[in-house]
PDB file of C-alpha atoms in Angstrom:
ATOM      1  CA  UNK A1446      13.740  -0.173  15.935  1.00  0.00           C
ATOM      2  CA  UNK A1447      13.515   1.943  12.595  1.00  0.00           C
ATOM      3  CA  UNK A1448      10.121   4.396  11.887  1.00  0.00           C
ATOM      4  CA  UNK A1449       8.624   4.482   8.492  1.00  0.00           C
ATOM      5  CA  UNK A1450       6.128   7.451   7.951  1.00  0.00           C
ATOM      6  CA  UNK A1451       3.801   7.315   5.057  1.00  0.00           C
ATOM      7  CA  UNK A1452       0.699  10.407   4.422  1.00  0.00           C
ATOM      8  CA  UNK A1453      -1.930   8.181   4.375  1.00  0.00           C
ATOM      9  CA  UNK A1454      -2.952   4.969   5.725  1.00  0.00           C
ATOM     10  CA  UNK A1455      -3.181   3.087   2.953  1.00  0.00           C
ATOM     11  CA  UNK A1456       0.306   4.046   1.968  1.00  0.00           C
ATOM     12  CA  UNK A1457       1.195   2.487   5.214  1.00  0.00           C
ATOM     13  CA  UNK A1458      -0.781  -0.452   4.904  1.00  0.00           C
ATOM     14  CA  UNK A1459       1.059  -1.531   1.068  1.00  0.00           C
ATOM     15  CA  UNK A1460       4.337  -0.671   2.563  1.00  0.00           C
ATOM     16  CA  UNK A1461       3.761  -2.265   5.830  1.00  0.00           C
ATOM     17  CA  UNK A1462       2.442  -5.672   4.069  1.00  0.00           C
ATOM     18  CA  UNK A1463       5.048  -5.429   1.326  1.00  0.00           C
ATOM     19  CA  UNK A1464       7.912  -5.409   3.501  1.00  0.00           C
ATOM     20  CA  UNK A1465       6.123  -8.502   5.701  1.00  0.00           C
ATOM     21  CA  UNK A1466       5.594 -10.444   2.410  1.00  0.00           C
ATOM     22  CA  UNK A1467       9.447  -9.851   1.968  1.00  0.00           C
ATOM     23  CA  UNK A1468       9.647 -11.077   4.719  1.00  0.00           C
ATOM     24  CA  UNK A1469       8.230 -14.519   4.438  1.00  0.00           C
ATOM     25  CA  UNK A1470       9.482 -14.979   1.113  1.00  0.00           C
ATOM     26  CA  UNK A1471      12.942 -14.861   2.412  1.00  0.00           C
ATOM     27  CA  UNK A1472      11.881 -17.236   5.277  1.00  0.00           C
ATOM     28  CA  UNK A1473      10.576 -19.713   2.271  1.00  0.00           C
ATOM     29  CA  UNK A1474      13.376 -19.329   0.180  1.00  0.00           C
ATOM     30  CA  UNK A1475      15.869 -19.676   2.694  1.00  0.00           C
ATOM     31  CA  UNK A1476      14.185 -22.729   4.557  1.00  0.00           C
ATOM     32  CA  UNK A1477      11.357 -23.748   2.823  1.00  0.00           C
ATOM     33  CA  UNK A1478       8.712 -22.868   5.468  1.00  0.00           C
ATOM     34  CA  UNK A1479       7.791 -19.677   7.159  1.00  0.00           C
ATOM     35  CA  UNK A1480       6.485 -18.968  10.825  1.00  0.00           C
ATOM     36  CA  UNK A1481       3.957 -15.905  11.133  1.00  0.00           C
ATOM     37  CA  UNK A1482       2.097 -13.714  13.874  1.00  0.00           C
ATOM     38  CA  UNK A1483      -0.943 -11.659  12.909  1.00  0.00           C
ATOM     39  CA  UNK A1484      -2.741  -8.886  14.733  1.00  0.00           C
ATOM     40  CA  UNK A1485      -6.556  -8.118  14.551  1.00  0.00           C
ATOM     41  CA  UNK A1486      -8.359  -4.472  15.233  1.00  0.00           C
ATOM     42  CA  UNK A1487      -9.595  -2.125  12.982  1.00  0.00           C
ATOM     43  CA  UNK A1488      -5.799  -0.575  12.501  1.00  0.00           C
ATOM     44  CA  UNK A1489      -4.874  -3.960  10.664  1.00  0.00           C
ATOM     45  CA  UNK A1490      -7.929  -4.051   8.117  1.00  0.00           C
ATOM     46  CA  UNK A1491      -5.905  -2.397   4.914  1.00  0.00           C
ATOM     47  CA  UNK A1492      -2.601  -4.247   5.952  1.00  0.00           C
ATOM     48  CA  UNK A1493      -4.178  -7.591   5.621  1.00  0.00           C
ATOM     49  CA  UNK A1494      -6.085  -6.458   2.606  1.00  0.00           C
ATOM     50  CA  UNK A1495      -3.108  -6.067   1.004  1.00  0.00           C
ATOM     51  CA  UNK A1496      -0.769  -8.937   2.561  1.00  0.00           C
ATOM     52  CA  UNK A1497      -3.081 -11.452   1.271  1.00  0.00           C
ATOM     53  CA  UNK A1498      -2.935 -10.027  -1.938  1.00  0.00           C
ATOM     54  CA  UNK A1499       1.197 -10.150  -2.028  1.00  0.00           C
ATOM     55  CA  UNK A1500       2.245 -11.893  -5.045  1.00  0.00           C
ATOM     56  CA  UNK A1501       5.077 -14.651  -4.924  1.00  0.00           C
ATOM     57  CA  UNK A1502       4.070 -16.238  -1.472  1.00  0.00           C
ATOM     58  CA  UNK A1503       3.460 -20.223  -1.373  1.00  0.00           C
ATOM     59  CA  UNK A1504       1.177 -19.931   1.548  1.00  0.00           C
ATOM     60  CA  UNK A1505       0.870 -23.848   1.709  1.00  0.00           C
ATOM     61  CA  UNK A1506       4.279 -23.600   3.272  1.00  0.00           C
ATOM     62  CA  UNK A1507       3.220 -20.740   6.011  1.00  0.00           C
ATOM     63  CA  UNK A1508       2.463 -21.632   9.604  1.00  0.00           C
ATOM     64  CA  UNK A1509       0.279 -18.560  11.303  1.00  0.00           C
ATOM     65  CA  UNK A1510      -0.625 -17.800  14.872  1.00  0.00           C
ATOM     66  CA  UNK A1511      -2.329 -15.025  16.671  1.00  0.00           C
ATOM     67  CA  UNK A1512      -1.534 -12.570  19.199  1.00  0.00           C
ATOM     68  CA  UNK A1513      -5.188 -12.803  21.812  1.00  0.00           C
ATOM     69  CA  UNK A1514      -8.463 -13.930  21.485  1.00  0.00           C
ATOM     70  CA  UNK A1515     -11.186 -12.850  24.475  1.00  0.00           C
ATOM     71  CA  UNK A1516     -12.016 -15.971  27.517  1.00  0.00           C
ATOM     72  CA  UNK A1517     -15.541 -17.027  26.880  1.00  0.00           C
ATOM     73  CA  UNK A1518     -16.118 -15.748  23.732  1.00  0.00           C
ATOM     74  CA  UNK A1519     -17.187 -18.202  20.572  1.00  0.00           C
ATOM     75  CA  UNK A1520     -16.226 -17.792  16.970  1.00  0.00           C
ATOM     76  CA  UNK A1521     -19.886 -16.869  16.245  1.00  0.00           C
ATOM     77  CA  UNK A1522     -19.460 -13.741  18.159  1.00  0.00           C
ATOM     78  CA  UNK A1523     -18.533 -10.865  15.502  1.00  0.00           C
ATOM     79  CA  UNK A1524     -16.037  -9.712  17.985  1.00  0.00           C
ATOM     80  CA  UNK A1525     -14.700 -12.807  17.940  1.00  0.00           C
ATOM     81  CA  UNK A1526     -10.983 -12.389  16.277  1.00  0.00           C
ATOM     82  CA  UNK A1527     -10.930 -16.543  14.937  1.00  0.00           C
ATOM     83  CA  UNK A1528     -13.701 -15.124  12.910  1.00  0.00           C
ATOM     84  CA  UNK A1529     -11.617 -11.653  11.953  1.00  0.00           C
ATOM     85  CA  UNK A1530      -8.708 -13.922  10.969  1.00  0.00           C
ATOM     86  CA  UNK A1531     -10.872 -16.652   9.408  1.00  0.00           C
ATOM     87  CA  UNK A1532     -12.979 -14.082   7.378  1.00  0.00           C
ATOM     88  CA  UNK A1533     -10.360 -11.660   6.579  1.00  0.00           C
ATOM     89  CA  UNK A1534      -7.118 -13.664   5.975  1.00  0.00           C
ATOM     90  CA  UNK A1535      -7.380 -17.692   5.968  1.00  0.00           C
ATOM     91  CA  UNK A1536     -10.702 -17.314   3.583  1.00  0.00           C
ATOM     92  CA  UNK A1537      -9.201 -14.766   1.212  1.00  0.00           C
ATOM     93  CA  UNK A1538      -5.645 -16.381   0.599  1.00  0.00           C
ATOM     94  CA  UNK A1539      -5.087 -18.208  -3.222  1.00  0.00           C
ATOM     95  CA  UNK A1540      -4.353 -21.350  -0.944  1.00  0.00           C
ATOM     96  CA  UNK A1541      -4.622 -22.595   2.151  1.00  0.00           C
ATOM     97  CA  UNK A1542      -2.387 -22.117   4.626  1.00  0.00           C
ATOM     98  CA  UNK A1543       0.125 -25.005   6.389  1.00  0.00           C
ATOM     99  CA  UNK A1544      -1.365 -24.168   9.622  1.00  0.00           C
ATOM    100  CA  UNK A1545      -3.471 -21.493  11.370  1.00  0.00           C
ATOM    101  CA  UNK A1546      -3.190 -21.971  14.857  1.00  0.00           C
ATOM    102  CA  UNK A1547      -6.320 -20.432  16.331  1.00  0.00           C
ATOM    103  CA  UNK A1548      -6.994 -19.287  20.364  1.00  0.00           C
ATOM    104  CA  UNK A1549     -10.067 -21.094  21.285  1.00  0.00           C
ATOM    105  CA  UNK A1550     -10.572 -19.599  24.748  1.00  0.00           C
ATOM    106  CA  UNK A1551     -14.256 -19.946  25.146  1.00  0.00           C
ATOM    107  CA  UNK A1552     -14.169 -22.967  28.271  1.00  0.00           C
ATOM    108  CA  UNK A1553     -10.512 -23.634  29.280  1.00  0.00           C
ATOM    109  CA  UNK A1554      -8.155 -20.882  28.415  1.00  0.00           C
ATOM    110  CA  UNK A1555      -5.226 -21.668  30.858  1.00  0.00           C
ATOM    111  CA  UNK A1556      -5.153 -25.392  29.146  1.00  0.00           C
ATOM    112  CA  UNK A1557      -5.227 -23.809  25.898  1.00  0.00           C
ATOM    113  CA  UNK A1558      -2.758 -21.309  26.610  1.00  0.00           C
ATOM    114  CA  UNK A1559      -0.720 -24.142  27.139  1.00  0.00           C
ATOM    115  CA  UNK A1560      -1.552 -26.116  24.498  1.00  0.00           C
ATOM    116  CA  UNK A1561      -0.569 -22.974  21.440  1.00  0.00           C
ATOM    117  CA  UNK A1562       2.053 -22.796  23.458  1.00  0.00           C
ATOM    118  CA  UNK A1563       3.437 -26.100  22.701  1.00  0.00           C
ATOM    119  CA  UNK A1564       3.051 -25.317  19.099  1.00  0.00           C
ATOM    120  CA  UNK A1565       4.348 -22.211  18.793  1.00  0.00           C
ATOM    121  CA  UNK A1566       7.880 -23.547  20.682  1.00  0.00           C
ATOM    122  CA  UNK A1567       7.893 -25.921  17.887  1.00  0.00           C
ATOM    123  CA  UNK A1568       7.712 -22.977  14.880  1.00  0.00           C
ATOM    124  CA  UNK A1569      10.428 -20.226  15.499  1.00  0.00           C
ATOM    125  CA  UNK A1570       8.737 -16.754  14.036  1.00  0.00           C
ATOM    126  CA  UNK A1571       9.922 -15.536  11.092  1.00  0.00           C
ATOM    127  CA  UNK A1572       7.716 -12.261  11.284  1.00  0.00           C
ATOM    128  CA  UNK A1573       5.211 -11.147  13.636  1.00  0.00           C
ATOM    129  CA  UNK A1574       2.451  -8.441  11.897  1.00  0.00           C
ATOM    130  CA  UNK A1575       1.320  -6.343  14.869  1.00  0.00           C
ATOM    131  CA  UNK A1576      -0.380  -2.889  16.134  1.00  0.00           C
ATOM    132  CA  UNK A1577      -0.205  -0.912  19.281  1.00  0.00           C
ATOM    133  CA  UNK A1578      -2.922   0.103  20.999  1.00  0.00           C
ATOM    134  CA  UNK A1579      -4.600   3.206  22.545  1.00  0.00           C
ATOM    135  CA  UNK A1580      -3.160   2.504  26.151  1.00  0.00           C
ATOM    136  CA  UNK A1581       0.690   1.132  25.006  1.00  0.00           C
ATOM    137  CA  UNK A1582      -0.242  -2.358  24.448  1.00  0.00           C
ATOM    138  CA  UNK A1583       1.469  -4.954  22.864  1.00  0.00           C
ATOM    139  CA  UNK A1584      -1.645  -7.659  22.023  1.00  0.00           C
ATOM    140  CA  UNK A1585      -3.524  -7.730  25.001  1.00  0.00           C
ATOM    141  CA  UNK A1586      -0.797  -6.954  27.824  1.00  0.00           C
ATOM    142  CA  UNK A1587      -2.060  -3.912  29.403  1.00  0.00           C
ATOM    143  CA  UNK A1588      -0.100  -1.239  31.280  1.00  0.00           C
ATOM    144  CA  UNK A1589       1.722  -2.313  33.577  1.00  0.00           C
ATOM    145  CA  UNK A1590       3.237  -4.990  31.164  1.00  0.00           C
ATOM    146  CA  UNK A1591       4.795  -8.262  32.086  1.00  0.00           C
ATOM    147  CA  UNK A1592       8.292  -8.246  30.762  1.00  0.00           C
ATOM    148  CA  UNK A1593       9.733 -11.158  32.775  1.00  0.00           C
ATOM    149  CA  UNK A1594       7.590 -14.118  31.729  1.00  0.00           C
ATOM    150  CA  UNK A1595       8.841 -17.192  29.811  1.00  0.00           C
ATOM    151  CA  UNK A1596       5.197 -18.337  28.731  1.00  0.00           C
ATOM    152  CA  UNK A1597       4.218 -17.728  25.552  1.00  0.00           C
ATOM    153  CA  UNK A1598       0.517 -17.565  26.394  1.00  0.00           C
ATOM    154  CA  UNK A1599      -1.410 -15.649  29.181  1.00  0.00           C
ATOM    155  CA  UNK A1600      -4.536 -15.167  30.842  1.00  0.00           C
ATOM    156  CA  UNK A1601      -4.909 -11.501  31.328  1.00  0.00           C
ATOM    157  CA  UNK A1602      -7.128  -8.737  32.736  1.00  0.00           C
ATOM    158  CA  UNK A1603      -8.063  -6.130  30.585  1.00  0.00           C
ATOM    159  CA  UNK A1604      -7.581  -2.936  32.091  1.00  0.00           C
ATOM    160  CA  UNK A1605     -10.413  -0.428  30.799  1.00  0.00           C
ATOM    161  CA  UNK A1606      -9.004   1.678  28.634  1.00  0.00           C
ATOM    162  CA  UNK A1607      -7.855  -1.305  26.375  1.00  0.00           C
ATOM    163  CA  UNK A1608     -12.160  -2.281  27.189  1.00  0.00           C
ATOM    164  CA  UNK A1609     -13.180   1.119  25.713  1.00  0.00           C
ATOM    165  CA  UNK A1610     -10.970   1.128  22.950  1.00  0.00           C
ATOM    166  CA  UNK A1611     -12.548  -2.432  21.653  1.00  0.00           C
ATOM    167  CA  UNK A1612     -16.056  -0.369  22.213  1.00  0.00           C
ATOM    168  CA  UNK A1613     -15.477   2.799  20.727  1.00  0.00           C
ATOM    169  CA  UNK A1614     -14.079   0.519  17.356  1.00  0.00           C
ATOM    170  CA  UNK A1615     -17.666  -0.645  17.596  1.00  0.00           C
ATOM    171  CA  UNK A1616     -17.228  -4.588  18.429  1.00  0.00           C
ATOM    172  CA  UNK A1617     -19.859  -4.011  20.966  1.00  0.00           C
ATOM    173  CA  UNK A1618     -22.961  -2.592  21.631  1.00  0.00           C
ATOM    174  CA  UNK A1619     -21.831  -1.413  25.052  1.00  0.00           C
ATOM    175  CA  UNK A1620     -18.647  -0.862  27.537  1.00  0.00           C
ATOM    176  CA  UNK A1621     -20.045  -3.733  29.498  1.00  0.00           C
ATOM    177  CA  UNK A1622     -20.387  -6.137  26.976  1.00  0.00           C
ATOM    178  CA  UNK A1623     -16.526  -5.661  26.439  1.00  0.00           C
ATOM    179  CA  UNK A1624     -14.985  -9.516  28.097  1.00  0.00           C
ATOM    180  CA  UNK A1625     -12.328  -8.289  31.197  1.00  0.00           C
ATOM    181  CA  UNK A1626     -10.465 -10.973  30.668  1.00  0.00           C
ATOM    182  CA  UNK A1627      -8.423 -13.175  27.283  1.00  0.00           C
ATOM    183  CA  UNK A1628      -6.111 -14.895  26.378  1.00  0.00           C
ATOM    184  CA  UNK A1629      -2.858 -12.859  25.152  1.00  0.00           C
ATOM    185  CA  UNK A1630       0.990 -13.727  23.827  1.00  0.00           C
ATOM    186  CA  UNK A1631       3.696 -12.668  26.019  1.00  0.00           C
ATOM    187  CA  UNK A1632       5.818  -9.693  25.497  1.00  0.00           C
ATOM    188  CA  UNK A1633       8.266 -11.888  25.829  1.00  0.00           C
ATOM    189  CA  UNK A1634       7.023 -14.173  23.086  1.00  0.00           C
ATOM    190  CA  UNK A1635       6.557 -11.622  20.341  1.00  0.00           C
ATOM    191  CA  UNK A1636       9.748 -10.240  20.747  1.00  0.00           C
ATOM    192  CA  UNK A1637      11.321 -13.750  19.862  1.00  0.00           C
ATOM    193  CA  UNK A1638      10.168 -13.121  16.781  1.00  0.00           C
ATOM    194  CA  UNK A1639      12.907 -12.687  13.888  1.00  0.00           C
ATOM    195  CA  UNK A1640      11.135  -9.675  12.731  1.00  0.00           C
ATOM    196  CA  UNK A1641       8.412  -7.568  13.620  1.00  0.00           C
ATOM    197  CA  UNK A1642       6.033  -5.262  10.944  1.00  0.00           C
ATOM    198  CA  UNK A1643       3.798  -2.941  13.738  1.00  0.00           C
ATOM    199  CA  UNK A1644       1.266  -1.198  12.036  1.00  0.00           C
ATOM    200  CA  UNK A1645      -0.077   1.723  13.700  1.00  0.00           C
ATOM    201  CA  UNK A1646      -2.639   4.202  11.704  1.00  0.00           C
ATOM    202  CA  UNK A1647      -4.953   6.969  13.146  1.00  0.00           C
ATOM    203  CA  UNK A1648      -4.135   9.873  15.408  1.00  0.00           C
ATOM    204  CA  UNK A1649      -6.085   7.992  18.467  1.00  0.00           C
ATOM    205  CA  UNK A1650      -2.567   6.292  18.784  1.00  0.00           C
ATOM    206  CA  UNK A1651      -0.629   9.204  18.307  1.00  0.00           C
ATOM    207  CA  UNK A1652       0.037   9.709  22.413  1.00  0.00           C
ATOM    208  CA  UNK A1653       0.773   6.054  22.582  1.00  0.00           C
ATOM    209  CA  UNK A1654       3.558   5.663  19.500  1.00  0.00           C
ATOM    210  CA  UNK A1655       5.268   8.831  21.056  1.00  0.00           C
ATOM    211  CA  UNK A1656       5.747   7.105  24.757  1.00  0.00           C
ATOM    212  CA  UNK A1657       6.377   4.414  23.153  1.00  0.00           C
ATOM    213  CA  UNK A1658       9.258   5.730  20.447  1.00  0.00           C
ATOM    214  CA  UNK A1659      10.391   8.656  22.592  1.00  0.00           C
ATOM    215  CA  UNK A1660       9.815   7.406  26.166  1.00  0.00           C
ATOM    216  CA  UNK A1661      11.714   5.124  28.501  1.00  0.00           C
ATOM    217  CA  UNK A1662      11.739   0.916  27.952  1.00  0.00           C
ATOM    218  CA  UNK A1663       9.201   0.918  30.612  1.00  0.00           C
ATOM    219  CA  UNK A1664       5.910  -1.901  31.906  1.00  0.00           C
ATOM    220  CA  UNK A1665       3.744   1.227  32.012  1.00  0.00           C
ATOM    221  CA  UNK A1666       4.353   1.629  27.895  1.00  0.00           C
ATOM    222  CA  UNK A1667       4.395  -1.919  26.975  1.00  0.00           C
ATOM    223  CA  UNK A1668       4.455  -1.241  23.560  1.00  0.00           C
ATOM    224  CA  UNK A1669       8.678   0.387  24.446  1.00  0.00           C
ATOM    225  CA  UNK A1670       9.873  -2.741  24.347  1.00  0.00           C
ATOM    226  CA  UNK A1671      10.080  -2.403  20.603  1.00  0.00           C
ATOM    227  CA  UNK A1672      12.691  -0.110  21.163  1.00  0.00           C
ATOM    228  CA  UNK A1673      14.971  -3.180  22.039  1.00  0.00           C
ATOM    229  CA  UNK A1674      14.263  -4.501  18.389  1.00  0.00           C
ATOM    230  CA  UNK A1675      16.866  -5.260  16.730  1.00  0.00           C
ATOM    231  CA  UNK A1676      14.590  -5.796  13.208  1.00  0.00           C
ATOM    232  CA  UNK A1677      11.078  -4.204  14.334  1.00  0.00           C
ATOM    233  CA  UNK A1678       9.513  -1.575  12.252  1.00  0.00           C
ATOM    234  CA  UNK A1679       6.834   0.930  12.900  1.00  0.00           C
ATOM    235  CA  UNK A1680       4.888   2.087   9.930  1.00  0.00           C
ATOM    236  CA  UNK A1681       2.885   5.082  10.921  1.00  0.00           C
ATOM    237  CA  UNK A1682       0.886   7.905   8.965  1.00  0.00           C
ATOM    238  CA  UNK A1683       0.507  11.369   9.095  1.00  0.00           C
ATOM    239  CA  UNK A1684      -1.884  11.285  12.218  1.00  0.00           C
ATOM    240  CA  UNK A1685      -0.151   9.034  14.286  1.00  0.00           C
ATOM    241  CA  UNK A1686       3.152  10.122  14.514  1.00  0.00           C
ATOM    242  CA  UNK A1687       1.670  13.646  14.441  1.00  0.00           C
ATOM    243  CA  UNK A1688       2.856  14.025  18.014  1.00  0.00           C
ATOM    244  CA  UNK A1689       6.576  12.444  17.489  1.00  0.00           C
ATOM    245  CA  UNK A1690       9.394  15.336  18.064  1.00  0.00           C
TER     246      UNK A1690
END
């Protein structure tokens, strides 16, 4: 796992996306296609902003899936994150995209766990684009993670820190509107991935990115996993690594 600390957070979002766009070119060039993850939350806005603006990427050939999407919740919704993706990736690239695999978990989640999952087996990741969150997560697995499982997609609870975080971002009117439960990729899943760009802004996640870069590989810091990387990068700023030794 290798740290990159930029001042600002849009200095971390352009180096963040420009190493990711490396990324997939090399997957293109090398095999013709690329496989990607993407994140959603309000620390992935200026990253996306400027990965879909990455020049020298034939996204026709690029495959994308996504880490969570909440149970019972329909792309309407503005918390929806199908409609985050649609509106601020698959509608702003030059081209369309291959394939954009998205988590439709509004009536049968566990069937359509299952059903991503079969696609995703099928498309190896070339690099996953993800964040950390307030409590340690990595999408939506929530303190204490599961490390052990083989499936790529789970039903989860969402513990309530994780809740309040998607309220105080302002998804929601209130703590209660805030679904308990989605749909989420495995730990073990995104660390399959050949690569992984974790973008990670704002000194709210400053406690979390130091348990998770200076504390033990542990469930209870999901996000410590990373540490077992062998090509995952952090990209922080000045405010969240502001509490790294």
């Amino acid at each position: 796992m290798q740290l990159v600390v930029c001042d600002t957070k849009q200095e971390l979002a352009q180096a963040a996306a420009k190493d990711g766009a490396q990324r997939i070119r090399e997957a293109l060039a090398t095999g013709g296609r690329a496989n990607i993850i993407l994140a959603t939350g309000a620390s992935q806005f200026e990253m996306l902003e400027a990965l879909v603006a990455a020049e020298g990427i034939d996204w026709g050939q690029v495959t994308a899936f996504h880490l969570d999407e909440y149970v019972g919740m329909p792309m309407s919704h503005p918390a929806s994150f199908r409609r985050y993706l649609k509106e601020r990736f698959v509608d702003r690239l030059p081209q369309p995209p291959a394939a954009f695999y998205y988590l439709d978990a509004e009536n049968e989640p566990q069937t359509e766990c299952r059903r991503v999952g079969r696609i995703l087996a099928e498309h190896p990741i070339d690099v996953a684009f993800i964040g950390i969150g307030e409590n340690g997560h990595l999408a939506f697995n929530d303190p204490p993670a599961d490390f052990q499982t083989e499936q790529p997609y789970l039903v989860v609870e969402l513990d309530e820190a994780c809740r309040r975080q998607q309220f105080n971002e302002g998804w929601f009117p209130t703590l209660e509107d805030v679904p308990r439960r989605a749909i989420s990729m495995s730990i073990r899943q995104i660390m399959r991935s050949a690569a992984i760009v974790c973008t990670v802004p704002d000194l709210r996640k400053a406690q979390a990115v130091r348990a998770a870069v200076q504390g033990p590989i542990t469930p209870d810091v999901p996000a410590s996993i990373l540490q077992d990387h062998k090509q995952a990068t952090i990209y922080l700023d000045r405010e969240s690594s502001s509490q790294l030794a």
